[in-house]
Every structure is written in structure tokens, then in C-alpha cells.
mmCIF file of C-alpha atoms in Angstrom:
data_model
loop_
_atom_site.group_PDB
_atom_site.id
_atom_site.type_symbol
_atom_site.label_atom_id
_atom_site.label_comp_id
_atom_site.label_asym_id
_atom_site.label_seq_id
_atom_site.Cartn_x
_atom_site.Cartn_y
_atom_site.Cartn_z
ATOM 1 C CA VAL A 1 193.746 195.397 174.118
ATOM 2 C CA CYS A 2 196.433 193.365 172.360
ATOM 3 C CA ALA A 3 194.769 191.013 169.873
ATOM 4 C CA SER A 4 197.176 188.218 170.780
ATOM 5 C CA CYS A 5 197.719 188.226 174.547
ATOM 6 C CA GLY A 6 194.810 190.471 175.630
ATOM 7 C CA ILE A 7 196.882 192.907 177.696
ATOM 8 C CA ALA A 8 195.346 196.380 177.998
ATOM 9 C CA GLU A 9 197.114 199.595 177.061
ATOM 10 C CA GLY A 10 198.471 201.603 179.983
ATOM 11 C CA ASP A 11 201.228 203.962 181.021
ATOM 12 C CA GLU A 12 203.898 201.337 180.441
ATOM 13 C CA ILE A 13 202.143 199.365 177.703
ATOM 14 C CA LYS A 14 201.818 200.987 174.286
ATOM 15 C CA LEU A 15 199.808 199.216 171.595
ATOM 16 C CA GLU A 16 200.395 199.621 167.851
ATOM 17 C CA GLU A 17 197.993 199.019 164.959
ATOM 18 C CA CYS A 18 198.432 196.283 162.391
ATOM 19 C CA ASP A 19 200.207 198.150 159.582
ATOM 20 C CA ALA A 20 198.081 196.581 156.842
ATOM 21 C CA CYS A 21 194.486 196.535 158.082
ATOM 22 C CA LYS A 22 194.438 198.971 161.054
ATOM 23 C CA LEU A 23 191.843 196.678 162.685
ATOM 24 C CA VAL A 24 193.757 195.187 165.600
ATOM 25 C CA LEU A 25 196.414 196.249 168.106
ATOM 26 C CA TYR A 26 199.569 194.533 169.339
ATOM 27 C CA CYS A 27 201.794 195.113 172.352
ATOM 28 C CA SER A 28 204.948 193.633 170.802
ATOM 29 C CA ASP A 29 206.462 192.161 167.655
ATOM 30 C CA LYS A 30 206.256 188.729 169.317
ATOM 31 C CA CYS A 31 202.447 189.040 169.675
ATOM 32 C CA ARG A 32 202.173 190.388 166.139
ATOM 33 C CA GLU A 33 204.050 187.383 164.767
ATOM 34 C CA GLY A 34 202.190 184.887 166.952
ATOM 35 C CA HIS A 35 198.796 186.185 165.843
ATOM 36 C CA ARG A 36 199.702 186.380 162.125
ATOM 37 C CA GLU A 37 198.278 183.003 161.046
ATOM 38 C CA GLN A 38 194.975 183.586 162.817
ATOM 39 C CA HIS A 39 194.669 187.137 161.501
ATOM 40 C CA ARG A 40 195.971 186.721 157.939
ATOM 41 C CA VAL A 41 192.720 186.186 155.964
ATOM 42 C CA LYS A 42 190.765 188.952 157.669
ATOM 43 C CA CYS A 43 193.761 191.275 157.436
ATOM 44 C CA ARG A 44 194.187 190.816 153.674
ATOM 45 C CA LYS A 45 190.487 191.377 153.046
ATOM 46 C CA ARG A 46 190.410 194.580 155.093
ATOM 47 C CA ALA A 47 193.735 195.843 153.661
ATOM 48 C CA LYS A 48 192.372 195.424 150.117
ATOM 49 C CA LYS A 49 189.295 197.506 151.023
ATOM 50 C CA LEU A 50 191.458 200.258 152.493
ATOM 51 C CA ARG A 51 193.732 200.226 149.443
ATOM 52 C CA ASP A 52 190.803 200.418 147.027
ATOM 53 C CA LYS A 53 189.261 203.294 148.985
ATOM 54 C CA ILE A 54 192.417 205.320 148.379
ATOM 55 C CA LEU A 55 192.949 204.036 144.831
ATOM 56 C CA PHE A 56 189.477 204.926 143.528
ATOM 57 C CA ARG A 57 189.238 208.380 145.080
ATOM 58 C CA GLN A 58 188.880 211.120 142.438
ATOM 59 C CA PRO A 59 191.889 213.501 142.644
ATOM 60 C CA ASP A 60 191.138 217.236 142.729
ATOM 61 C CA SER A 61 193.418 217.881 139.744
ATOM 62 C CA SER A 62 196.026 216.217 137.577
ATOM 63 C CA PHE A 63 199.508 215.612 138.958
ATOM 64 C CA LEU A 64 200.826 218.420 136.740
ATOM 65 C CA GLY A 65 199.120 221.087 138.812
ATOM 66 C CA GLU A 66 199.337 224.682 137.567
ATOM 67 C CA CYS A 67 201.847 226.503 135.384
ATOM 68 C CA PRO A 68 204.212 228.216 137.876
ATOM 69 C CA ILE A 69 204.019 231.484 135.895
ATOM 70 C CA CYS A 70 200.403 232.022 134.774
ATOM 71 C CA CYS A 71 198.844 229.675 137.395
ATOM 72 C CA LEU A 72 196.510 228.107 134.805
ATOM 73 C CA PRO A 73 196.096 224.298 134.837
ATOM 74 C CA MET A 74 198.923 222.587 132.968
ATOM 75 C CA PRO A 75 197.806 220.843 129.755
ATOM 76 C CA LEU A 76 197.908 217.039 129.705
ATOM 77 C CA ASP A 77 199.375 217.144 126.183
ATOM 78 C CA ALA A 78 203.154 217.172 126.761
ATOM 79 C CA THR A 79 203.718 219.044 123.468
ATOM 80 C CA LYS A 80 201.950 222.058 124.988
ATOM 81 C CA SER A 81 204.491 222.545 127.764
ATOM 82 C CA SER A 82 208.258 223.051 128.009
ATOM 83 C CA PHE A 83 210.925 221.882 130.442
ATOM 84 C CA LEU A 84 213.400 224.583 131.505
ATOM 85 C CA ALA A 85 216.779 222.935 132.070
ATOM 86 C CA CYS A 86 218.253 225.845 134.054
ATOM 87 C CA CYS A 87 215.709 225.726 136.892
ATOM 88 C CA SER A 88 213.921 222.381 136.287
ATOM 89 C CA LYS A 89 210.529 224.049 135.928
ATOM 90 C CA ILE A 90 207.853 222.890 133.477
ATOM 91 C CA ILE A 91 205.733 225.747 132.083
ATOM 92 C CA CYS A 92 202.946 225.996 129.512
ATOM 93 C CA LYS A 93 203.770 226.957 125.911
ATOM 94 C CA GLY A 94 201.601 230.060 126.314
ATOM 95 C CA CYS A 95 204.101 231.468 128.808
ATOM 96 C CA VAL A 96 206.990 230.509 126.496
ATOM 97 C CA VAL A 97 205.399 232.470 123.649
ATOM 98 C CA ALA A 98 204.573 235.420 125.927
ATOM 99 C CA ASN A 99 208.206 235.541 127.079
ATOM 100 C CA VAL A 100 209.442 235.631 123.483
ATOM 101 C CA MET A 101 207.018 238.435 122.586
ATOM 102 C CA MET A 102 207.778 240.535 125.675
ATOM 103 C CA SER A 103 211.571 240.188 125.623
ATOM 104 C CA ASN A 104 212.242 240.517 121.885
ATOM 105 C CA GLY A 105 213.259 236.924 121.257
ATOM 106 C CA GLY A 106 213.208 235.278 124.667
ATOM 107 C CA ASP A 107 216.879 235.668 125.618
ATOM 108 C CA ASN A 108 216.107 234.853 129.260
ATOM 109 C CA CYS A 109 214.424 231.944 131.006
ATOM 110 C CA PRO A 110 210.716 232.761 131.498
ATOM 111 C CA PHE A 111 210.878 231.594 135.126
ATOM 112 C CA CYS A 112 214.304 232.203 136.697
ATOM 113 C CA ARG A 113 215.289 234.938 134.169
ATOM 114 C CA GLY A 114 218.699 233.356 133.637
ATOM 115 C CA PRO A 115 220.283 233.669 130.173
ATOM 116 C CA VAL A 116 219.286 231.162 127.489
ATOM 117 C CA THR A 117 222.316 228.957 126.781
ATOM 118 C CA SER A 118 223.406 226.239 124.352
ATOM 119 C CA LYS A 119 222.248 222.615 124.529
ATOM 120 C CA GLU A 120 225.576 221.606 126.053
ATOM 121 C CA GLU A 121 225.296 224.269 128.760
ATOM 122 C CA ASN A 122 221.696 223.250 129.411
ATOM 123 C CA ARG A 123 222.848 219.661 129.867
ATOM 124 C CA LYS A 124 225.433 220.747 132.448
ATOM 125 C CA LYS A 125 222.799 222.777 134.303
ATOM 126 C CA MET A 126 220.426 219.839 134.314
ATOM 127 C CA LEU A 127 223.125 217.521 135.697
ATOM 128 C CA LYS A 128 223.736 220.085 138.462
ATOM 129 C CA ARG A 129 220.044 219.848 139.316
ATOM 130 C CA VAL A 130 220.346 216.045 139.357
ATOM 131 C CA LYS A 131 223.241 216.265 141.846
ATOM 132 C CA ALA A 132 221.010 218.496 143.972
ATOM 133 C CA ASN A 133 218.443 215.646 144.104
ATOM 134 C CA ASP A 134 215.898 217.419 141.912
ATOM 135 C CA PRO A 135 213.394 214.655 140.937
ATOM 136 C CA VAL A 136 212.080 216.523 137.877
ATOM 137 C CA ALA A 137 215.596 216.836 136.453
ATOM 138 C CA MET A 138 216.240 213.156 137.223
ATOM 139 C CA ARG A 139 213.092 212.135 135.356
ATOM 140 C CA GLN A 140 214.121 214.229 132.331
ATOM 141 C CA VAL A 141 217.640 212.756 132.251
ATOM 142 C CA GLY A 142 216.119 209.294 132.649
ATOM 143 C CA PHE A 143 213.822 209.950 129.701
ATOM 144 C CA LYS A 144 216.819 211.032 127.591
ATOM 145 C CA CYS A 145 218.626 207.777 128.523
ATOM 146 C CA TYR A 146 215.501 205.782 127.680
ATOM 147 C CA ASN A 147 215.234 207.370 124.209
ATOM 148 C CA GLU A 148 218.883 206.490 123.610
ATOM 149 C CA GLY A 149 218.217 202.850 124.532
ATOM 150 C CA ASP A 150 220.132 203.040 127.830
ATOM 151 C CA TYR A 151 217.450 201.345 129.919
ATOM 152 C CA ASP A 152 219.717 200.610 132.895
ATOM 153 C CA SER A 153 220.497 204.305 133.403
ATOM 154 C CA ALA A 154 216.851 205.249 132.835
ATOM 155 C CA LEU A 155 215.832 202.725 135.492
ATOM 156 C CA GLY A 156 218.342 204.194 137.947
ATOM 157 C CA TYR A 157 217.280 207.811 137.436
ATOM 158 C CA TRP A 158 213.556 207.015 137.512
ATOM 159 C CA THR A 159 213.891 204.857 140.623
ATOM 160 C CA THR A 160 215.645 207.667 142.505
ATOM 161 C CA ALA A 161 213.128 210.246 141.247
ATOM 162 C CA ALA A 162 210.233 208.006 142.305
ATOM 163 C CA ASP A 163 211.784 207.562 145.766
ATOM 164 C CA LEU A 164 211.804 211.365 145.979
ATOM 165 C CA GLY A 165 208.075 211.409 145.202
ATOM 166 C CA ASP A 166 207.983 212.172 141.476
ATOM 167 C CA LEU A 167 204.712 210.756 140.097
ATOM 168 C CA GLY A 168 205.884 210.908 136.486
ATOM 169 C CA ALA A 169 208.824 208.664 137.386
ATOM 170 C CA HIS A 170 206.453 206.179 139.043
ATOM 171 C CA TYR A 171 204.461 206.090 135.789
ATOM 172 C CA ASP A 172 207.593 205.548 133.677
ATOM 173 C CA LEU A 173 208.744 202.729 135.974
ATOM 174 C CA GLY A 174 205.297 201.136 135.773
ATOM 175 C CA LEU A 175 205.559 200.964 131.991
ATOM 176 C CA LEU A 176 209.120 199.609 132.134
ATOM 177 C CA TYR A 177 208.097 196.724 134.379
ATOM 178 C CA ARG A 178 204.877 196.138 132.460
ATOM 179 C CA ASP A 179 206.624 195.897 129.084
ATOM 180 C CA GLY A 180 209.929 194.403 130.292
ATOM 181 C CA GLU A 181 212.141 197.038 128.673
ATOM 182 C CA GLY A 182 215.593 196.658 130.173
ATOM 183 C CA VAL A 183 214.134 194.755 133.127
ATOM 184 C CA GLU A 184 212.305 191.501 133.652
ATOM 185 C CA LYS A 185 208.544 191.825 133.314
ATOM 186 C CA ASP A 186 207.079 192.176 136.780
ATOM 187 C CA ALA A 187 203.315 192.620 137.050
ATOM 188 C CA GLU A 188 203.425 193.326 140.784
ATOM 189 C CA LYS A 189 205.987 196.134 140.448
ATOM 190 C CA ALA A 190 204.202 197.539 137.380
ATOM 191 C CA VAL A 191 200.879 197.788 139.216
ATOM 192 C CA TYR A 192 202.575 199.207 142.341
ATOM 193 C CA HIS A 193 204.176 202.105 140.428
ATOM 194 C CA LEU A 194 201.130 202.771 138.257
ATOM 195 C CA GLU A 195 198.880 202.882 141.324
ATOM 196 C CA LYS A 196 201.256 205.258 143.134
ATOM 197 C CA SER A 197 201.138 207.565 140.126
ATOM 198 C CA ALA A 198 197.382 207.227 139.570
ATOM 199 C CA VAL A 199 196.504 208.072 143.182
ATOM 200 C CA GLY A 200 198.500 211.294 142.784
ATOM 201 C CA GLY A 201 196.449 212.322 139.742
ATOM 202 C CA HIS A 202 198.365 210.919 136.735
ATOM 203 C CA PRO A 203 195.661 210.273 134.090
ATOM 204 C CA LEU A 204 197.865 208.127 131.825
ATOM 205 C CA ALA A 205 198.766 205.876 134.754
ATOM 206 C CA ARG A 206 195.065 205.630 135.566
ATOM 207 C CA TYR A 207 194.315 204.745 131.925
ATOM 208 C CA ALA A 208 197.060 202.085 131.936
ATOM 209 C CA LEU A 209 195.488 200.536 135.040
ATOM 210 C CA ALA A 210 192.074 200.548 133.341
ATOM 211 C CA LEU A 211 193.504 198.658 130.362
ATOM 212 C CA TRP A 212 195.241 196.241 132.736
ATOM 213 C CA GLU A 213 192.027 195.477 134.623
ATOM 214 C CA GLU A 214 190.059 195.131 131.381
ATOM 215 C CA GLU A 215 192.576 192.628 130.002
ATOM 216 C CA ASN A 216 192.195 190.609 133.205
ATOM 217 C CA GLY A 217 188.388 190.630 132.979
ATOM 218 C CA ASN A 218 187.845 193.016 135.914
ATOM 219 C CA MET A 219 185.439 195.294 134.086
ATOM 220 C CA GLU A 220 183.967 197.020 137.140
ATOM 221 C CA ARG A 221 187.411 198.127 138.294
ATOM 222 C CA ALA A 222 188.385 199.103 134.742
ATOM 223 C CA VAL A 223 185.323 201.354 134.388
ATOM 224 C CA LYS A 224 186.154 203.112 137.676
ATOM 225 C CA HIS A 225 189.660 203.865 136.392
ATOM 226 C CA TYR A 226 188.335 205.073 133.027
ATOM 227 C CA ILE A 227 185.884 207.462 134.715
ATOM 228 C CA ILE A 228 188.547 208.987 136.965
ATOM 229 C CA ALA A 229 190.940 209.483 134.031
ATOM 230 C CA ALA A 230 188.161 211.000 131.932
ATOM 231 C CA ASN A 231 187.295 213.422 134.748
ATOM 232 C CA LEU A 232 190.930 214.501 134.778
ATOM 233 C CA GLY A 233 190.583 215.430 131.101
ATOM 234 C CA TYR A 234 192.113 212.405 129.388
ATOM 235 C CA ASP A 235 189.980 212.081 126.249
ATOM 236 C CA ASP A 236 190.918 208.474 125.355
ATOM 237 C CA SER A 237 189.221 207.332 128.579
#
């Protein structure tokens, strides 16, 4: 029944859950709004429990997944993988080396087999991938802007990539808002993006959350984050 007016669900009456806590049902927006004050405390408490249940679940693997060529787990160390500008794939360095050895110098992309081109041509290809709404390419262009000190452009690219579901972009945004680089410091936005990334299996985002909780004296929560990041292979945790 509706938590506000008590009407029962029927053929003509459809009830909807409270979006936050999933505990109660409402028949209309008017009932939802009218019951808000009475329901607020219980709702927040339950919503926090639901959020923590998702947040502290151990992911099956890191957000990087497997190398698309050899299907081995991708290394967490970014120096042991390569981004291919022509097709926006990230592959392990082992497959890069194998391609060089098998093709007498690696004149073709290890994944799409397209010809290896100059840096300028690679940049054009990457921008084509950005126009095609490729979130990985957007994150890479955003990272290039960030390294050049263009924080506004980095924010734009990472925000779009995050909206498209890129967990690395969520992590980068979390750090931007945490440190206030090019944006005003915003703890709420920083935690939101870091949590989005951590739930998807980003060990560095998980580690950043652990440090955050430790600094705020929440040691039990910090330890949970450290353990999950360590299980994902992040040695610092």
C-alpha cells in the first residue's frame, strides 16, 4: 500500500518504490512529497546501508579487465601497457613486443592491423574516435590536456567520458575535485566519482577512498577499502 495515503495497488493504481531506500511505496508524486518529512530519517539510514553494501563488495577483477589480444589480466602498472590511438584499445606490453618480433619491426597495429603512423596522424585518429563518442579516447585526450595544464578541457573530456561509463575518467575527476585543480575543491563530488570508480574495480580509486576515510578518522571503513584494493593487486594497500 502507499505509505502516505494507504491506497492499495490494483489494476489502475501502480505503486513505485522510494528511489533512495526501496523500503516504502507511493502512488503519486504528491504522496511522495507529503510523506518526505516523516520518512526522511529512516530513509537516509536505510539508503546509507544499501550504498555501503554495494560500495564494499569485492569486485571480481580490476576495471582494466583482460588484454584484448592475449586475454591475460591487464597489469595495474600503467607503464606495462600501451594505448593504441588508431583503434582506442589498451593492450599489454607483452603483446606490443610480440607484434614487433613477429612482424619485423611492428609496422602494423597489434590489434586492428592498421599501419603505424606519425604522432600527428595518431592525434587525428584519436580525435576521430573522440567524435565517435569513444570514452577511452576522450580520457586519453583529457589526460593530454591535463598534462599541458589545460584543466578546463581535461574536465570537459573526463566529464563526458565518465557520463559514458568510463571508470578511469571517474577516478580522474575524483582527484580533480579532491585537489581543486582547475575546479573548486568539492568533497562531495570527489567522493561520488571515486566511489563510482571503486565499485567498478579501480584499485587506485579504492586506495584514495581509504586514505580519505583514514584522514577523517573512519578507520573501520578505511581498512575495508585497503583490503579490497589489496585483493585487486594494489601493493601499496
